[in-house]
mmCIF file of C-alpha atoms in Angstrom:
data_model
loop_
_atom_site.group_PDB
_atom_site.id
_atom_site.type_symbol
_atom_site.label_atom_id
_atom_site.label_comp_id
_atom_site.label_asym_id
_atom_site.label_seq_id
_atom_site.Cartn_x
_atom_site.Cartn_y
_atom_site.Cartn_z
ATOM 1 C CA UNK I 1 102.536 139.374 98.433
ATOM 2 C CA UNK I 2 103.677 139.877 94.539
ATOM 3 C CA UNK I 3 104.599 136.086 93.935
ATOM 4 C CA UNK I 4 107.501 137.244 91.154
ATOM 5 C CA UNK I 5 109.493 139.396 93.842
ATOM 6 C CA UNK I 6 109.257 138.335 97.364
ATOM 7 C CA UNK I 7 110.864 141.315 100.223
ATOM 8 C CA UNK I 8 113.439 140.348 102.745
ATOM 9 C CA UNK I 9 110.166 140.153 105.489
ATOM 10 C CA UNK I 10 108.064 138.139 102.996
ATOM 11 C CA UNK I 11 111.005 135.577 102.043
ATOM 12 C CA UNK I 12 111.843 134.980 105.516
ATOM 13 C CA UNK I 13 108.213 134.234 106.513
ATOM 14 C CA UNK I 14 108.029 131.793 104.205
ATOM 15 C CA UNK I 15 111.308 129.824 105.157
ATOM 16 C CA UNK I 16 110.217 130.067 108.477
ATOM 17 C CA UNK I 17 106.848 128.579 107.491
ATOM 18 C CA UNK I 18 108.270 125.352 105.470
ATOM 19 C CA UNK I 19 110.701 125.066 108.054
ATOM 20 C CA UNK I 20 108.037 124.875 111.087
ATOM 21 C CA UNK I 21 105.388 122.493 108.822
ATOM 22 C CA UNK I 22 108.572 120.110 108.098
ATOM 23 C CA UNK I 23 109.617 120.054 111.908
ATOM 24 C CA UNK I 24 106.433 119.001 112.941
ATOM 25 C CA UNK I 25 105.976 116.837 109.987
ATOM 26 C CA UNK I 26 103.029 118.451 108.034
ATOM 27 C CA UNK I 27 104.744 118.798 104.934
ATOM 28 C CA UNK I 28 102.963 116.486 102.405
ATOM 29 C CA UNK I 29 104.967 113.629 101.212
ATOM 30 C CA UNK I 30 103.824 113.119 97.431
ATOM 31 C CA UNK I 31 104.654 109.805 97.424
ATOM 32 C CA UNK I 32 102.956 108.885 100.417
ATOM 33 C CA UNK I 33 99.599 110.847 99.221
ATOM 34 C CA UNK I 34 98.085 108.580 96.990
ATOM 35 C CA UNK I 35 100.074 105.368 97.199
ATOM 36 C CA UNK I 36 98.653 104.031 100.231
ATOM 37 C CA UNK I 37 95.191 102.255 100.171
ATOM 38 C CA UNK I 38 92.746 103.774 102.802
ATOM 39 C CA UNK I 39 89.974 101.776 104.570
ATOM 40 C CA UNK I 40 86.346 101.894 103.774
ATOM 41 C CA UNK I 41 84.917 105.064 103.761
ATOM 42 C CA UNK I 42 87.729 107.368 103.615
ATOM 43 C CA UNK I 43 87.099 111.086 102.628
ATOM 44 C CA UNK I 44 88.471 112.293 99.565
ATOM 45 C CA UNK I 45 90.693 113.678 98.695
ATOM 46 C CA UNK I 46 93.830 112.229 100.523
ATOM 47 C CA UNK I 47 94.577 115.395 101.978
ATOM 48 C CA UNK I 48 90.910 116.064 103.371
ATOM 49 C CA UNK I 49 91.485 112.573 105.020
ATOM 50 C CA UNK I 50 94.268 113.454 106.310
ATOM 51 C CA UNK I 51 93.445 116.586 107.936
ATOM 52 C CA UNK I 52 90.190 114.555 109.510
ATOM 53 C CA UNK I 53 92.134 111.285 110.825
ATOM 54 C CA UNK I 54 93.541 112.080 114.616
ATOM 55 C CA UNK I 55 95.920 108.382 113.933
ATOM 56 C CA UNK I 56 94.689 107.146 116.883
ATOM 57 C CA UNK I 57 94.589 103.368 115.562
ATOM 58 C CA UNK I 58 90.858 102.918 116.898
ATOM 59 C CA UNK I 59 90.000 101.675 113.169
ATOM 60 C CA UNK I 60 93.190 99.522 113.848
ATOM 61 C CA UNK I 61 91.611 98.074 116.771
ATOM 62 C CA UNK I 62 88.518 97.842 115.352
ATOM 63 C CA UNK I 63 89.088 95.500 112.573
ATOM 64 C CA UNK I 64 88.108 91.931 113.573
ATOM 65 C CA UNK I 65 90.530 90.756 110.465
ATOM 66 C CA UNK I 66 93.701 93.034 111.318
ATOM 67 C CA UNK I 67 93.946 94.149 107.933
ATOM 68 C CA UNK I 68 94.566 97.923 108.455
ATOM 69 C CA UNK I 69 97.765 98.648 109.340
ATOM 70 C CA UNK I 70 99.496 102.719 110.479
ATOM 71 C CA UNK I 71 102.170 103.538 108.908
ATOM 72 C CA UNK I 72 105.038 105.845 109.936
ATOM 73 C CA UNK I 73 102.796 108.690 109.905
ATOM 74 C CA UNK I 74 100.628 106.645 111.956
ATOM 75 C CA UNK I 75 97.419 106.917 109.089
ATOM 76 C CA UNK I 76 95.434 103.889 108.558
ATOM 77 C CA UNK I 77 96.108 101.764 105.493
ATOM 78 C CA UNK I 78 95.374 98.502 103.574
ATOM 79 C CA UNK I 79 97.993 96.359 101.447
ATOM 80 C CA UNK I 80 96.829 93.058 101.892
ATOM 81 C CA UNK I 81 99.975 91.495 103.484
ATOM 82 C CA UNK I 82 98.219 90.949 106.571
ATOM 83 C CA UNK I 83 94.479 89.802 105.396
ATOM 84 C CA UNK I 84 91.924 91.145 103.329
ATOM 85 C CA UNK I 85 89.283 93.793 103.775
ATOM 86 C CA UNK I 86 85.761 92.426 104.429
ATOM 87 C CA UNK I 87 83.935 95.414 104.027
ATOM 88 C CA UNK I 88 82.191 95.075 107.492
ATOM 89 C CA UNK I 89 82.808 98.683 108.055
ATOM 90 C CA UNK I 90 83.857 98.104 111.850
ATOM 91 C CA UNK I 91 86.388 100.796 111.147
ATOM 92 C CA UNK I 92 84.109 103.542 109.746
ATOM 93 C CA UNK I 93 81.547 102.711 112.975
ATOM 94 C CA UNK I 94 84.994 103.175 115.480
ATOM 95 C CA UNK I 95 86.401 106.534 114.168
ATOM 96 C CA UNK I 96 85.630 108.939 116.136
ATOM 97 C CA UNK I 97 85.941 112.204 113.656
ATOM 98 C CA UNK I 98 84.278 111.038 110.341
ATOM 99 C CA UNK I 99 87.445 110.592 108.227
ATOM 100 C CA UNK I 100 86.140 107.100 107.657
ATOM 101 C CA UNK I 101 82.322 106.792 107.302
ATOM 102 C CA UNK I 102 80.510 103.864 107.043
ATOM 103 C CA UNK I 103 79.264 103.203 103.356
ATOM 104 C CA UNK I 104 77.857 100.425 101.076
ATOM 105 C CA UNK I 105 80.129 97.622 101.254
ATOM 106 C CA UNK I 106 78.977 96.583 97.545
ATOM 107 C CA UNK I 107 79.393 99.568 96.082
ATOM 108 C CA UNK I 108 82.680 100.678 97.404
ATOM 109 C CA UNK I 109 86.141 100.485 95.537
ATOM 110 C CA UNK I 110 89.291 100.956 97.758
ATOM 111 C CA UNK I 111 91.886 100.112 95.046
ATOM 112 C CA UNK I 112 93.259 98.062 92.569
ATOM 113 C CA UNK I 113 95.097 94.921 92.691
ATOM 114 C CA UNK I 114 98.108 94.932 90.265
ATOM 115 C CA UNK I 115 100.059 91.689 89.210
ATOM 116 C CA UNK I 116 103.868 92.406 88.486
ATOM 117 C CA UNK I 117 104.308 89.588 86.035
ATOM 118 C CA UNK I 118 108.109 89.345 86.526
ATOM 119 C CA UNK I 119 107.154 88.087 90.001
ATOM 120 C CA UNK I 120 104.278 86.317 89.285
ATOM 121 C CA UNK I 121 104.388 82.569 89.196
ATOM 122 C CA UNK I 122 101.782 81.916 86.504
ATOM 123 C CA UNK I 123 103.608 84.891 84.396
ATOM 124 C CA UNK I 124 106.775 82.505 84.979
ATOM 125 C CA UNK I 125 105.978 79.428 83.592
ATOM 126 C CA UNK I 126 105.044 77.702 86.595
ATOM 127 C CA UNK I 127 101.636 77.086 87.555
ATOM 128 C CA UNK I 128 99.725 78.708 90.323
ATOM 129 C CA UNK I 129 96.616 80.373 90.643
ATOM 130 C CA UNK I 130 96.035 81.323 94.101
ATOM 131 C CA UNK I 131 95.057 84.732 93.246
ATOM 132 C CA UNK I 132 92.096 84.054 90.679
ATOM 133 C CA UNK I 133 90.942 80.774 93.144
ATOM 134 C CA UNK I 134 90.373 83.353 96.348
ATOM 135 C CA UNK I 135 88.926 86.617 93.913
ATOM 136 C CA UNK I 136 86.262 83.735 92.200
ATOM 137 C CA UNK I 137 84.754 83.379 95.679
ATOM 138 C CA UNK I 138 84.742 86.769 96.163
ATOM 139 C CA UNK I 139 84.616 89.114 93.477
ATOM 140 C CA UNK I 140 85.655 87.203 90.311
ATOM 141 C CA UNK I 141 87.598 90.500 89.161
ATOM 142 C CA UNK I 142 90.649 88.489 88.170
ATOM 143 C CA UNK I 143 90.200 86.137 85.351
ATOM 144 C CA UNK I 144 92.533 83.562 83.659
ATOM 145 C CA UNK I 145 93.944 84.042 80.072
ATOM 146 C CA UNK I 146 94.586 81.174 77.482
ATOM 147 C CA UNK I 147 97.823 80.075 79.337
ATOM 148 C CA UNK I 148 96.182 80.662 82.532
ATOM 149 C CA UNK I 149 98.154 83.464 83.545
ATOM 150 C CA UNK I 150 95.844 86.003 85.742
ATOM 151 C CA UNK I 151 94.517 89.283 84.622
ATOM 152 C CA UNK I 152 92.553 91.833 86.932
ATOM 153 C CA UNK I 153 89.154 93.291 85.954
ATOM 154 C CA UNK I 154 90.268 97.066 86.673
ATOM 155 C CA UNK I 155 86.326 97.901 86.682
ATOM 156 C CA UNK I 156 85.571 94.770 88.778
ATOM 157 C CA UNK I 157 88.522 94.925 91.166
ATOM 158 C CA UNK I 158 87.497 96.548 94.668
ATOM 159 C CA UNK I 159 91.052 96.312 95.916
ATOM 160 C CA UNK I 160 90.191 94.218 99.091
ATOM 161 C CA UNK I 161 93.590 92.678 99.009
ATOM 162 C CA UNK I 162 92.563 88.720 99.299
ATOM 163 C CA UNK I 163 94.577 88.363 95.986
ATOM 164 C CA UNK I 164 97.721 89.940 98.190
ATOM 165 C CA UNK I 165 96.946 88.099 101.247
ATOM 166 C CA UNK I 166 97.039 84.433 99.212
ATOM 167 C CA UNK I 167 100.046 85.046 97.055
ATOM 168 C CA UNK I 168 102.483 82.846 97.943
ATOM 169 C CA UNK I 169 105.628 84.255 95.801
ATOM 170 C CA UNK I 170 107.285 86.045 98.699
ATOM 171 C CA UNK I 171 106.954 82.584 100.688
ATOM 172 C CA UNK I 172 108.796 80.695 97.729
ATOM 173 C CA UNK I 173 111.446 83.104 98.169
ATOM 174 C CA UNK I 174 112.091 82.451 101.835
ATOM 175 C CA UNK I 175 111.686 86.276 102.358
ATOM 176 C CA UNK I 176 109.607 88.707 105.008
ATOM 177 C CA UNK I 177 105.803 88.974 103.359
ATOM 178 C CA UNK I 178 106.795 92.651 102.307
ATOM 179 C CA UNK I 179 108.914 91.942 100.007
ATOM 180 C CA UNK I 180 108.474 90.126 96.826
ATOM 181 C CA UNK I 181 104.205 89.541 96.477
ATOM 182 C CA UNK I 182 103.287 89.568 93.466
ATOM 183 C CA UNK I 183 100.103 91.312 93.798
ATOM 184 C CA UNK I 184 100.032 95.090 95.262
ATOM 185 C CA UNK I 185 97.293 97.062 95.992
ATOM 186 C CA UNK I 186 97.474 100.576 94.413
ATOM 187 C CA UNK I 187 95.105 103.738 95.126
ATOM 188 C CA UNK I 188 92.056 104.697 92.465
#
């Protein structure tokens, strides 16, 4: 196929190919590709994880802290709202094809906790701290500055999500726990 001048035949193969991968919905979603913290263990890249991962929720099940979540496509995920990861690589030892394996639980690095400091309390003039109290029993990768407003250690940060899980901004605001944290978990 001469990729500057597609035939009649050729063109119509291809529309008929996007159109079939997008009815059955295995058109890649950029967005969700990357954005989404995976569980311990997950093969990279995205997209070899997601070929692997059946999304049948037995790392779900697995986890004795509900912390991984499906979402709409039904792949596992971690964002914190729920609880933090633990690293006791239940999930890895319950999936059944390999897209999560188990792996060191020191050495491993899901994510990154970012602090939105329009949100933030301690960015706001008040004072709270929840975030740096829970990662200084676990990690210490978020430190305080001068006016004790937090900062995250990028290269200490393992993206477990206890910094998420303790926020308490969305609860201040009387709203669901999706909305308004001010602490997300991003993908390396």
């Amino acid at each position: 196929m001469n990729p500057s001048k597609f035939t009649r035949r050729e063109f119509l193969a291809l529309v008929g190919g996007v159109t079939a991968l997008s009815v059955t919905g295995l058109v890649l979603h950029p967005q969700s590709i990357s954005a989404e913290v995976r569980p311990p263990g997950a093969l990279a890249p995205n997209e070899l994880f997601r070929a692997a991962c059946l999304r049948c929720g037995k790392c779900v099940s697995a986890c004795p802290h509900q912390t991984i979540r499906q979402n709409n496509e039904r792949l596992p995920y971690i964002d914190g709202i729920n609880g933090w990861c633990f690293f006791c690589m239940d999930c890895g030892i319950a999936c059944p094809t390999g897209a999560l394996r188990p792996v060191d639980p020191h050495s491993t690095k899901l994510g990154t906790a970012i602090i939105d400091r329009a949100r933030c309390l301690a960015w706001t003039h008040l004072e709270c701290h929840a975030c740096y109290d829970q990662c200084v029993k676990l990690k210490q990768a978020i430190t305080l500055d001068a006016q004790k407003r937090p900062l995250v250690d990028l290269k200490r940060c393992n993206g477990c999500g206890a910094c998420v899980t303790v926020c308490p901004q969305s609860n201040l605001e009387g709203r669901s726990k999706e909305f308004g944290k001010a602490v997300a978990l991003v993908a390396d």
